[in-house]
Short mmCIF file of C-alpha atoms in Angstrom, two decimals:
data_model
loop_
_atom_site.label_atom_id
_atom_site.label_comp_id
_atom_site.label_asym_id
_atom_site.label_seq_id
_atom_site.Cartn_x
_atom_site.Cartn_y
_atom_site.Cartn_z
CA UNK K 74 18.06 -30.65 23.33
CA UNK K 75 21.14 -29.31 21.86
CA UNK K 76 21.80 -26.02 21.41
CA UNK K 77 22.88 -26.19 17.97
CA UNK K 78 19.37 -28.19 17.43
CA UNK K 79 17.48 -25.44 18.76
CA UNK K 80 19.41 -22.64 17.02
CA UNK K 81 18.74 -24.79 13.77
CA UNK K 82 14.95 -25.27 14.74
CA UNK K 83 14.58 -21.61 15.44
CA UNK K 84 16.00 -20.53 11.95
CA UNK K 85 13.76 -22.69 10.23
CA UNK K 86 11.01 -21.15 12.11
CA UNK K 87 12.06 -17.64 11.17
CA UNK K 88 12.57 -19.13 7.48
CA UNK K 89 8.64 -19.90 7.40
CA UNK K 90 7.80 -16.09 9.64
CA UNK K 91 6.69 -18.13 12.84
CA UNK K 92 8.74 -15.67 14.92
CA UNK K 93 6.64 -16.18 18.09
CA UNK K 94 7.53 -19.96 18.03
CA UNK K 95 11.27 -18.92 17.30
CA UNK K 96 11.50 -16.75 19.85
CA UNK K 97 9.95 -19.78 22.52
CA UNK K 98 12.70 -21.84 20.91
CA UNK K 99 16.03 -19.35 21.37
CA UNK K 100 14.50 -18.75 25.09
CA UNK K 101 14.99 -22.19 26.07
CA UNK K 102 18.63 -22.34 24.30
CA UNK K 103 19.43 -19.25 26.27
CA UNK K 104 17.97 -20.60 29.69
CA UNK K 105 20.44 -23.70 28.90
CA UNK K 106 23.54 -21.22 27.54
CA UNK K 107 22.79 -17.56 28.64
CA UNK K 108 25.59 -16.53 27.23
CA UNK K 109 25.16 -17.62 23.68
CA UNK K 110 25.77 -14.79 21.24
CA UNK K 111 24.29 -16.01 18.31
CA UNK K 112 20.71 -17.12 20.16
CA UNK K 113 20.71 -13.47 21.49
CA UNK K 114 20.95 -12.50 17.76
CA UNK K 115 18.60 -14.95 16.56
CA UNK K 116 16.29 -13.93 19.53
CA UNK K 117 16.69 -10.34 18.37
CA UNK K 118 15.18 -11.29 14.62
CA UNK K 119 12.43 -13.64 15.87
CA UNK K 120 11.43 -10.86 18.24
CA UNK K 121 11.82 -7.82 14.95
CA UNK K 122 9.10 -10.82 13.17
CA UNK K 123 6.95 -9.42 16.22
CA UNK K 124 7.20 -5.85 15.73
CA UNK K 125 8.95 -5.68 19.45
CA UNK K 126 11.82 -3.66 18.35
CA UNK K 127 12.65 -2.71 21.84
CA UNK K 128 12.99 -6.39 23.08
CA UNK K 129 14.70 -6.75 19.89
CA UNK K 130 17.43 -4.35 19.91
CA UNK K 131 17.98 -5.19 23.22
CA UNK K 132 18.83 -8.94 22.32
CA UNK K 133 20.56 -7.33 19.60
CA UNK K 134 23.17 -5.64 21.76
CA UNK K 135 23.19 -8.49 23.68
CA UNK K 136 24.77 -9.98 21.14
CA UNK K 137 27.02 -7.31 19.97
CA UNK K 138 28.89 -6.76 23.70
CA UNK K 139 29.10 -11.00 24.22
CA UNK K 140 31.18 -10.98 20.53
CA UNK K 141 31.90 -7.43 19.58
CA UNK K 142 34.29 -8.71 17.08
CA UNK K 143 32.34 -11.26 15.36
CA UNK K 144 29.72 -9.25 12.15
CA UNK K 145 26.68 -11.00 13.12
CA UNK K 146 25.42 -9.22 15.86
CA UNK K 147 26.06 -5.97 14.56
CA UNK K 148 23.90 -7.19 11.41
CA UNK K 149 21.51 -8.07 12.84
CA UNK K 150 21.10 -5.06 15.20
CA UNK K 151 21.26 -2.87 11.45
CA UNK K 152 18.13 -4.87 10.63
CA UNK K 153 16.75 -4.29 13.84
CA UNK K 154 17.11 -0.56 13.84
CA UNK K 155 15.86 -0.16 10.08
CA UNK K 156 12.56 -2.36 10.75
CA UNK K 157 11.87 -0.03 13.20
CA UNK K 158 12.44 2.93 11.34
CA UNK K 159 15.32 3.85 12.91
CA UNK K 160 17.95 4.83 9.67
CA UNK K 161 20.16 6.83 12.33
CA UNK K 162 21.55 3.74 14.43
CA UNK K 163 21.04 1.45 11.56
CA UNK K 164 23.85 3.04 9.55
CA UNK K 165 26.61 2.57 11.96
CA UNK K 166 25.79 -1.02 12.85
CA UNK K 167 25.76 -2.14 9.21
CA UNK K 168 29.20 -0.22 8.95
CA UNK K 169 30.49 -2.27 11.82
CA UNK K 170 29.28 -5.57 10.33
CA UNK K 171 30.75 -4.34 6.85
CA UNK K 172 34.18 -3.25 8.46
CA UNK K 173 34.16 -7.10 9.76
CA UNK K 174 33.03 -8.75 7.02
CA UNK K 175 33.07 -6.56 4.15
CA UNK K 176 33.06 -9.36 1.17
CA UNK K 177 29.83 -10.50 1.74
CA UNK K 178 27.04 -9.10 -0.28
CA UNK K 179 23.86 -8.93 1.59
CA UNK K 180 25.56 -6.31 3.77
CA UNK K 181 26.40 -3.80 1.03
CA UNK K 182 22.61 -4.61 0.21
CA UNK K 183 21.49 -3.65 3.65
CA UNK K 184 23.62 -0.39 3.62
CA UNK K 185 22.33 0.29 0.41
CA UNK K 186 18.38 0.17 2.02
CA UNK K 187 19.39 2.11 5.00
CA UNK K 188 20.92 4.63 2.84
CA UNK K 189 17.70 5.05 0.55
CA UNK K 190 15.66 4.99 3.85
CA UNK K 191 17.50 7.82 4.77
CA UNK K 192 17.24 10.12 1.29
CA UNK K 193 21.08 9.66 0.45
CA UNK K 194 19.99 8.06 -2.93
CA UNK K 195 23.85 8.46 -4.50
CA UNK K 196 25.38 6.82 -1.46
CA UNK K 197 22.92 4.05 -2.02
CA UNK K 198 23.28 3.51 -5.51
CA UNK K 199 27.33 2.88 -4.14
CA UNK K 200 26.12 0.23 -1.74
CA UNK K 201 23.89 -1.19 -4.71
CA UNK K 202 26.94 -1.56 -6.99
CA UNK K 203 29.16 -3.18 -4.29
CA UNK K 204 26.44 -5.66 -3.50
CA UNK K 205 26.41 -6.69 -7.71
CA UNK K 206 29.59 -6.78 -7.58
CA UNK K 207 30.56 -9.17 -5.32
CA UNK K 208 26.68 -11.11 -6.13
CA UNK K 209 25.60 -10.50 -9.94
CA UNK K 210 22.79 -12.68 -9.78
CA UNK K 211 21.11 -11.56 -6.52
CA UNK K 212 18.02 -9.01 -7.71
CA UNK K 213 17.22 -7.33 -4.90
CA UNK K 214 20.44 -5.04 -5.21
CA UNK K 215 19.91 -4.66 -9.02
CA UNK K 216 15.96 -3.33 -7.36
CA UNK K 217 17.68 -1.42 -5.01
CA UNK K 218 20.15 0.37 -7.06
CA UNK K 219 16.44 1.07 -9.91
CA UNK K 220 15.25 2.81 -6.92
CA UNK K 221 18.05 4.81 -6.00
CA UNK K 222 18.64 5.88 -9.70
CA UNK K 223 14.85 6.66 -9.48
CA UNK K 224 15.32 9.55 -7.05
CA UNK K 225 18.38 10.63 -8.82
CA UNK K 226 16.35 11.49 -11.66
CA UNK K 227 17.93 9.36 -13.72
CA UNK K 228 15.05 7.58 -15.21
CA UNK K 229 16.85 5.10 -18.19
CA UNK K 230 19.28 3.77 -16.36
CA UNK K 231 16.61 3.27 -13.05
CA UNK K 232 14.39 1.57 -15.86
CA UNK K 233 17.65 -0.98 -17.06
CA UNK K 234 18.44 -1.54 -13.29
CA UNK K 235 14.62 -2.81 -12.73
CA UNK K 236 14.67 -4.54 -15.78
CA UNK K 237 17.87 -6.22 -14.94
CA UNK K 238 16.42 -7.25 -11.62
CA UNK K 239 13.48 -8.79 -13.25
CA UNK K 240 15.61 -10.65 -15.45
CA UNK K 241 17.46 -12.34 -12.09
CA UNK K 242 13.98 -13.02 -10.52
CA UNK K 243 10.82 -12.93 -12.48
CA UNK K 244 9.11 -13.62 -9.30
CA UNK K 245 10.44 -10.99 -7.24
CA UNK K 246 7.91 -8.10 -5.83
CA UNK K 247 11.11 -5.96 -5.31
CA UNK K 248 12.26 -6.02 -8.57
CA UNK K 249 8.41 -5.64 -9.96
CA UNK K 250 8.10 -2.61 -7.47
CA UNK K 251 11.66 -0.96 -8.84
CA UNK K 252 10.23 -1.06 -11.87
CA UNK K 253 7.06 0.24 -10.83
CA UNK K 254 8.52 3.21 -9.26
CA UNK K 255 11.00 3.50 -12.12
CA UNK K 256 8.08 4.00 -14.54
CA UNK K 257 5.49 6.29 -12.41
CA UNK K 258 9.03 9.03 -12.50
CA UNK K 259 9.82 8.32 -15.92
CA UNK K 260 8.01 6.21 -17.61
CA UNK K 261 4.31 4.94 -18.40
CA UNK K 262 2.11 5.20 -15.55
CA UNK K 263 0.15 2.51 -17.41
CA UNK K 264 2.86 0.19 -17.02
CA UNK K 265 3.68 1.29 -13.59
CA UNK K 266 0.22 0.31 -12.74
CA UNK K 267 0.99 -2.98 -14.27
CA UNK K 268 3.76 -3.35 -12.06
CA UNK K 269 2.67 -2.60 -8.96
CA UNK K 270 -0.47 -5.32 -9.51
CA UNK K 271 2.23 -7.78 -10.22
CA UNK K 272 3.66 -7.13 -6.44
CA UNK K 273 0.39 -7.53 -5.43
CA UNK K 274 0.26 -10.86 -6.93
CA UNK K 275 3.34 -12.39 -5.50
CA UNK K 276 3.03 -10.45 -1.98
CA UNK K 277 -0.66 -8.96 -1.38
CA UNK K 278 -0.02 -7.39 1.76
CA UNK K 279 2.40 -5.17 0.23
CA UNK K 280 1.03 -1.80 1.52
CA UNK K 281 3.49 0.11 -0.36
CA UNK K 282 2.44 -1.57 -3.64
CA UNK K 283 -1.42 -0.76 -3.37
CA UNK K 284 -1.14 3.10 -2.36
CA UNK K 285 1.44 3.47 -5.33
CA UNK K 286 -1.41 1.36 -8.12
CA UNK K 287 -4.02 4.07 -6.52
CA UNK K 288 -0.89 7.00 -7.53
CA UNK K 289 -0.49 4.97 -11.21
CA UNK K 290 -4.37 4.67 -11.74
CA UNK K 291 -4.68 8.57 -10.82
CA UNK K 292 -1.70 9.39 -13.47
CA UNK K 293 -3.23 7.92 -16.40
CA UNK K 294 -5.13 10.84 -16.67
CA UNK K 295 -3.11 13.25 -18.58
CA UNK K 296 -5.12 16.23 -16.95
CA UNK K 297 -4.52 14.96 -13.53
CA UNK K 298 -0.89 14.18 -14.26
CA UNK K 299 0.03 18.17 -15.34
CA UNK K 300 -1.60 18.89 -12.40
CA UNK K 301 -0.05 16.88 -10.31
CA UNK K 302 3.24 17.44 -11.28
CA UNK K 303 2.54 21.84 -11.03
CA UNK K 304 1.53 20.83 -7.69
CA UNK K 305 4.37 18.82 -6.22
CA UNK K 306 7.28 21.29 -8.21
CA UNK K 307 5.60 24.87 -7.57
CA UNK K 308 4.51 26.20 -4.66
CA UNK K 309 5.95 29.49 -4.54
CA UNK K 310 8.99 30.01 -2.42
CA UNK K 311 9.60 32.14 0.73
CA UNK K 312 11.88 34.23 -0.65
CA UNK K 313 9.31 35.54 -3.17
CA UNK K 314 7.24 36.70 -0.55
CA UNK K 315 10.44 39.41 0.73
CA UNK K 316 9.99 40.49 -3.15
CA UNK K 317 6.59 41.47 -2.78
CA UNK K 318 7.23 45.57 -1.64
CA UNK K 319 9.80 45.65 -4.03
CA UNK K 320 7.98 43.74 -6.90
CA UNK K 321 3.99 44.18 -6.32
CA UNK K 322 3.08 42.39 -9.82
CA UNK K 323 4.81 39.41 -8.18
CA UNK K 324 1.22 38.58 -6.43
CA UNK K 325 0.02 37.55 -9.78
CA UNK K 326 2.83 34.59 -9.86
CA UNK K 327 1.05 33.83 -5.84
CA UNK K 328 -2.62 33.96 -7.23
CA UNK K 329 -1.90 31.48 -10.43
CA UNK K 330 0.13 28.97 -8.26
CA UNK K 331 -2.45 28.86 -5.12
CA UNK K 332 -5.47 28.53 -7.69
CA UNK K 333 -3.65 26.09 -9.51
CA UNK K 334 -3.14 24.21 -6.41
CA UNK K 335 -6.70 24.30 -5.82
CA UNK K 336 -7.99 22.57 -9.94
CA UNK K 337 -5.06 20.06 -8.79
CA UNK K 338 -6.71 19.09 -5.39
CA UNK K 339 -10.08 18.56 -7.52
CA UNK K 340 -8.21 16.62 -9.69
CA UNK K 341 -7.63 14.43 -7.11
CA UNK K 342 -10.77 14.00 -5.88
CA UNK K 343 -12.55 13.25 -8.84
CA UNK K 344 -9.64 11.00 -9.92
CA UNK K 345 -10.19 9.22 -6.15
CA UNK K 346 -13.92 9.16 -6.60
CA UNK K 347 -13.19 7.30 -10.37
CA UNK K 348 -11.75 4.90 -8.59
CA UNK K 349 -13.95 4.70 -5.82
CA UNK K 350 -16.95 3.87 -7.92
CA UNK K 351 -14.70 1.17 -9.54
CA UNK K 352 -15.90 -2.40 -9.34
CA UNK K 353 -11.94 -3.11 -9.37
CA UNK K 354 -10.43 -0.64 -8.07
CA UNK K 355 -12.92 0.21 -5.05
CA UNK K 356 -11.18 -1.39 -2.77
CA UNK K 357 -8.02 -0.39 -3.31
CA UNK K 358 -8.92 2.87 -1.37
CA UNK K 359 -8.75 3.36 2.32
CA UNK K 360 -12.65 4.76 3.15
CA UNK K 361 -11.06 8.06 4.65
CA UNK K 362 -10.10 8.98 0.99
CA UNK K 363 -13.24 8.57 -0.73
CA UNK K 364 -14.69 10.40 2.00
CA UNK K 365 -12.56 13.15 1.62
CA UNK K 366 -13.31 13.11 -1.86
CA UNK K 367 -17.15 13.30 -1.79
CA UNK K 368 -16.58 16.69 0.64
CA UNK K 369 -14.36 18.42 -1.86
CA UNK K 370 -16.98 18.12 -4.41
CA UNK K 371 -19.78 18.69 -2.33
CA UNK K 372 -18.17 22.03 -1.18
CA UNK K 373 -17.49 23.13 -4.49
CA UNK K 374 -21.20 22.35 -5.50
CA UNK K 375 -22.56 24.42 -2.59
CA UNK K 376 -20.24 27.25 -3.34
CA UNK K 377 -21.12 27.21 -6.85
CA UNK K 378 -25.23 27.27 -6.13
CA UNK K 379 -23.87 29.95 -3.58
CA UNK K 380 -22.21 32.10 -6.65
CA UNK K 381 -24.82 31.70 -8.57
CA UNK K 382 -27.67 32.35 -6.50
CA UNK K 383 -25.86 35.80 -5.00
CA UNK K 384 -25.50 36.80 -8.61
CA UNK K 385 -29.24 35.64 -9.47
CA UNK K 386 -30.15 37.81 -6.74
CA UNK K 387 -27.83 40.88 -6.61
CA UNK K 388 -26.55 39.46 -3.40
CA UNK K 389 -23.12 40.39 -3.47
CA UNK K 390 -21.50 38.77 -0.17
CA UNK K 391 -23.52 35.63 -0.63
CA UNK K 392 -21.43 35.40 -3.95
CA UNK K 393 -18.72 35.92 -2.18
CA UNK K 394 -19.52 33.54 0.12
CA UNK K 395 -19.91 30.66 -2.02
CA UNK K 396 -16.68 31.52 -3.90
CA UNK K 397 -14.86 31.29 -0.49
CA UNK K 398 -16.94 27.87 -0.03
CA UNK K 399 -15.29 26.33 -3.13
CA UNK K 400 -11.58 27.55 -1.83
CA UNK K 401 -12.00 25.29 1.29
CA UNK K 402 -11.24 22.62 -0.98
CA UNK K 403 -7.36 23.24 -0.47
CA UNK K 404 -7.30 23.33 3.15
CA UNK K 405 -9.42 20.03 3.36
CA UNK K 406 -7.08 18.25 0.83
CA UNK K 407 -3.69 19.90 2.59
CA UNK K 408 -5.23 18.35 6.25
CA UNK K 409 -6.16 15.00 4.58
CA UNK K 410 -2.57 14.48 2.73
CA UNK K 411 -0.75 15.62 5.92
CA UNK K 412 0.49 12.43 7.55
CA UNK K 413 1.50 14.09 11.12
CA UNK K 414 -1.87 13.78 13.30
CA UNK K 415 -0.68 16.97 15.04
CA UNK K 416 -0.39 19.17 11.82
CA UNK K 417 -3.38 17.36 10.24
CA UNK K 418 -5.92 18.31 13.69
CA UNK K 419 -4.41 21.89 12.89
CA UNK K 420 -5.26 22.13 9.40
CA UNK K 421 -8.70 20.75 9.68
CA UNK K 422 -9.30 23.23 12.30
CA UNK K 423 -7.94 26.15 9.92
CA UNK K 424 -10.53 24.47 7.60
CA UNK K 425 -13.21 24.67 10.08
CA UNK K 426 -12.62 28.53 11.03
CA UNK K 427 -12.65 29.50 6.78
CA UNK K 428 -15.44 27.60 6.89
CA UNK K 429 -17.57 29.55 9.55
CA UNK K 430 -15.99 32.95 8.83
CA UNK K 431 -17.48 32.25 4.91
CA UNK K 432 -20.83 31.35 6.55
CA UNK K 433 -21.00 34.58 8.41
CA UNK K 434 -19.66 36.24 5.58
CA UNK K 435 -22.90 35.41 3.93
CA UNK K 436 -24.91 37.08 6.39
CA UNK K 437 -23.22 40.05 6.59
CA UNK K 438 -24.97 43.40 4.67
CA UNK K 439 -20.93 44.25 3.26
CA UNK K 440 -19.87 40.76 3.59
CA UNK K 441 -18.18 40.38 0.33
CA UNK K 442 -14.73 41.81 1.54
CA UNK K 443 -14.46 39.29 4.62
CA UNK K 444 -15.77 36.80 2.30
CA UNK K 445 -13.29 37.14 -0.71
CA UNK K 446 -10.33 37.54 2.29
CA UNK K 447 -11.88 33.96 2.96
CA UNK K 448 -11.10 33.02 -0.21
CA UNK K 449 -7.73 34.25 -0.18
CA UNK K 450 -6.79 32.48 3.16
CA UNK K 451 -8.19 28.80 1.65
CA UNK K 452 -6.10 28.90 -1.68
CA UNK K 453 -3.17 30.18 0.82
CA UNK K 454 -3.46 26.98 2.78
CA UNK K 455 -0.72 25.91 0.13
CA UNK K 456 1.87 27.81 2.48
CA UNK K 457 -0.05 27.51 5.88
CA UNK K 458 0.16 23.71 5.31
CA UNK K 459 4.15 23.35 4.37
CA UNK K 460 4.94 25.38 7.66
CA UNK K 461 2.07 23.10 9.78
CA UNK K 462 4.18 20.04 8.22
CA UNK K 463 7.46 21.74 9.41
CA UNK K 464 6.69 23.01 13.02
CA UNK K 465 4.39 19.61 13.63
CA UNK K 466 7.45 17.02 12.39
CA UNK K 467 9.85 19.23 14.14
#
């Protein structure tokens, strides 16, 4: 066998994402030429179809040190580095490959996804533009540069960039999902929702694409979508809290944030169990979140018959109790939306203490001040969380 025959076999392999058989065809090139530069390239793709981006960025600089000057290897090691989540080495390869070969458009492209991967949204948009320019009928740059305009904020030209890429490619889930995005920030959730079933359609193992429908479902609610929105803008900054000696009153602006927090986060649990109890839409949610769900509204049905029975019964720290019962609702939702396992197993615990210091509360003959102080420290969880997040991702 040839080499070129088994360098062509192997990209029609990787064409049709049989990357295991690629990677058993490059091997035997490379036991024939060792030395090959493009194999070790091609070797470093069929092994990034595997998810072995270790092997793969190893083939990768392979590549790069047996041609340095030729733009393939170091494009190939970009996409390496971004599959595996790595933006910070991605960036530099691409640059290399661009400094090389910079009139070919599928590299601006890639610069313009490791660029959005790595929350520089104007520097993408750039990359977008030079990739149109130099390809005007390739969509995914037109999706690319929707997205970026997305998290500029600039929500009619992010809608005409999606709609342009849809006009390229009907059939593209990356244009669909542009304009999906574009629409949940500025549009119609309705039609984002719309959207992001169409990328479901044409790719149904688009993860992405199925947690942003559950987002779009959720935000058809108007209720849930003021809520939402409160909750991801205001959470009350640090530099309030050196205002407080100076400014008591300021603990009002504290209270109506943190208890505003708290209708949001059961918001989103009734909005998840909606959906849950959906023929259609069941399945759509991962079992954890449903879960979740069903304990936020169980603990703010026990700490209601908790109010209510302390007040039926003059029983002021089992009131107390019960209103400290229905706060744990923040901490559970802060733990469950916290992606870091670290800072989640922290926040569940903080849940778990509030929850047994409310319990004792109840038992206690002047329980109502620990009980209330409870209360306080669940609808506080707002800030307890975002420094959990910081010190666990740290």
């Amino acid at each position: 066998m040839s080499t070129e025959t088994g360098l062509q076999r192997a990209r029609a392999l990787l064409d049709l994402g049989r990357g295991a058989e690629a990677a058993r065809e490059l091997y035997g090139v490379l036991a024939e030429e060792p030395e090959h530069p493009v194999a070790h390239a091609y070797l470093a793709l069929a092994l990034r179809a595997q998810r072995r981006y270790a092997e793969a960025a190893a083939s990768a600089a392979e590549a790069i040190r047996l041609a340095p000057d030729h733009w393939f290897g170091h494009y190939v090691a970009a996409q390496v580095h971004l599959a595996a989540g790595q933006a910070g080495p991605a960036l530099p390869a691409a640059d290399a490959a661009l400094a090389l070969n910079p009139d070919w458009a599928p590299l601006w492209e890639l610069r313009a996804r490791i660029l959005l991967s790595s929350g520089r949204p104007a520097d993408a948009a750039d990359a977008a533009r030079r990739a149109l320019a130099l390809d005007p009928e390739d969509p995914d740059p037109a999706a690319l540069l929707a997205m970026a305009l997305t998290q500029l904020g600039r929500g009619a030209e992010a809608l005409g960039a999606a709609r342009d890429a849809l006009r390229l490619d009907p059939e593209s889930p990356n244009a669909h999902l542009a304009l999906g995005r574009a629409e949940l920030a500025h549009g119609d959730p309705a039609r984002a929702a719309g959207a992001f079933r169409e990328v479901l359609r044409l790719a149904p193992g688009f993860d992405d694409a199925r947690d942003l429908l559950v987002v779009a479902l959720k935000r058809r609610n108007p209720l849930y979508r003021a809520l939402d929105r409160f909750r991801g803008r205001y959470r009350g900054g640090w530099r309030l809290v050196l205002l407080l000696p100076a400014v008591p009153p300021l603990i009002v602006v504290f209270v109506v944030i943190a208890v505003a927090h708290w209708a949001a986060w059961l918001a989103e649990a009734w909005a998840t169990l909606r959906l849950h109890l959906g023929a259609r839409t069941r399945l759509l949610l991962a079992g954890s979140e449903a879960r979740v769900a069903v304990l936020c509204w169980s603990l703010c049905g026990l700490g209601l018959a908790a109010l209510v029975a302390g007040i039926a019964l003059g029983h002021e720290p089992l009131g107390t109790a019960g209103v400290a019962v229905m706060a744990l609702v923040t901490p559970v939702q802060e733990a469950a939306h916290t992606s870091a396992r670290a800072g989640r197993a922290v926040l569940y615990g903080w849940a778990a203490l509030l929850a047994l210091a409310a319990a004792v509360s109840a038992a206690l003959p002047a329980g109502q001040t620990p009980g209330l102080l409870c209360a306080y420290a669940a609808l506080a969880t707002i800030w307890v969380a975002t420094l959990a997040r910081r010190l666990t991702r740290a």
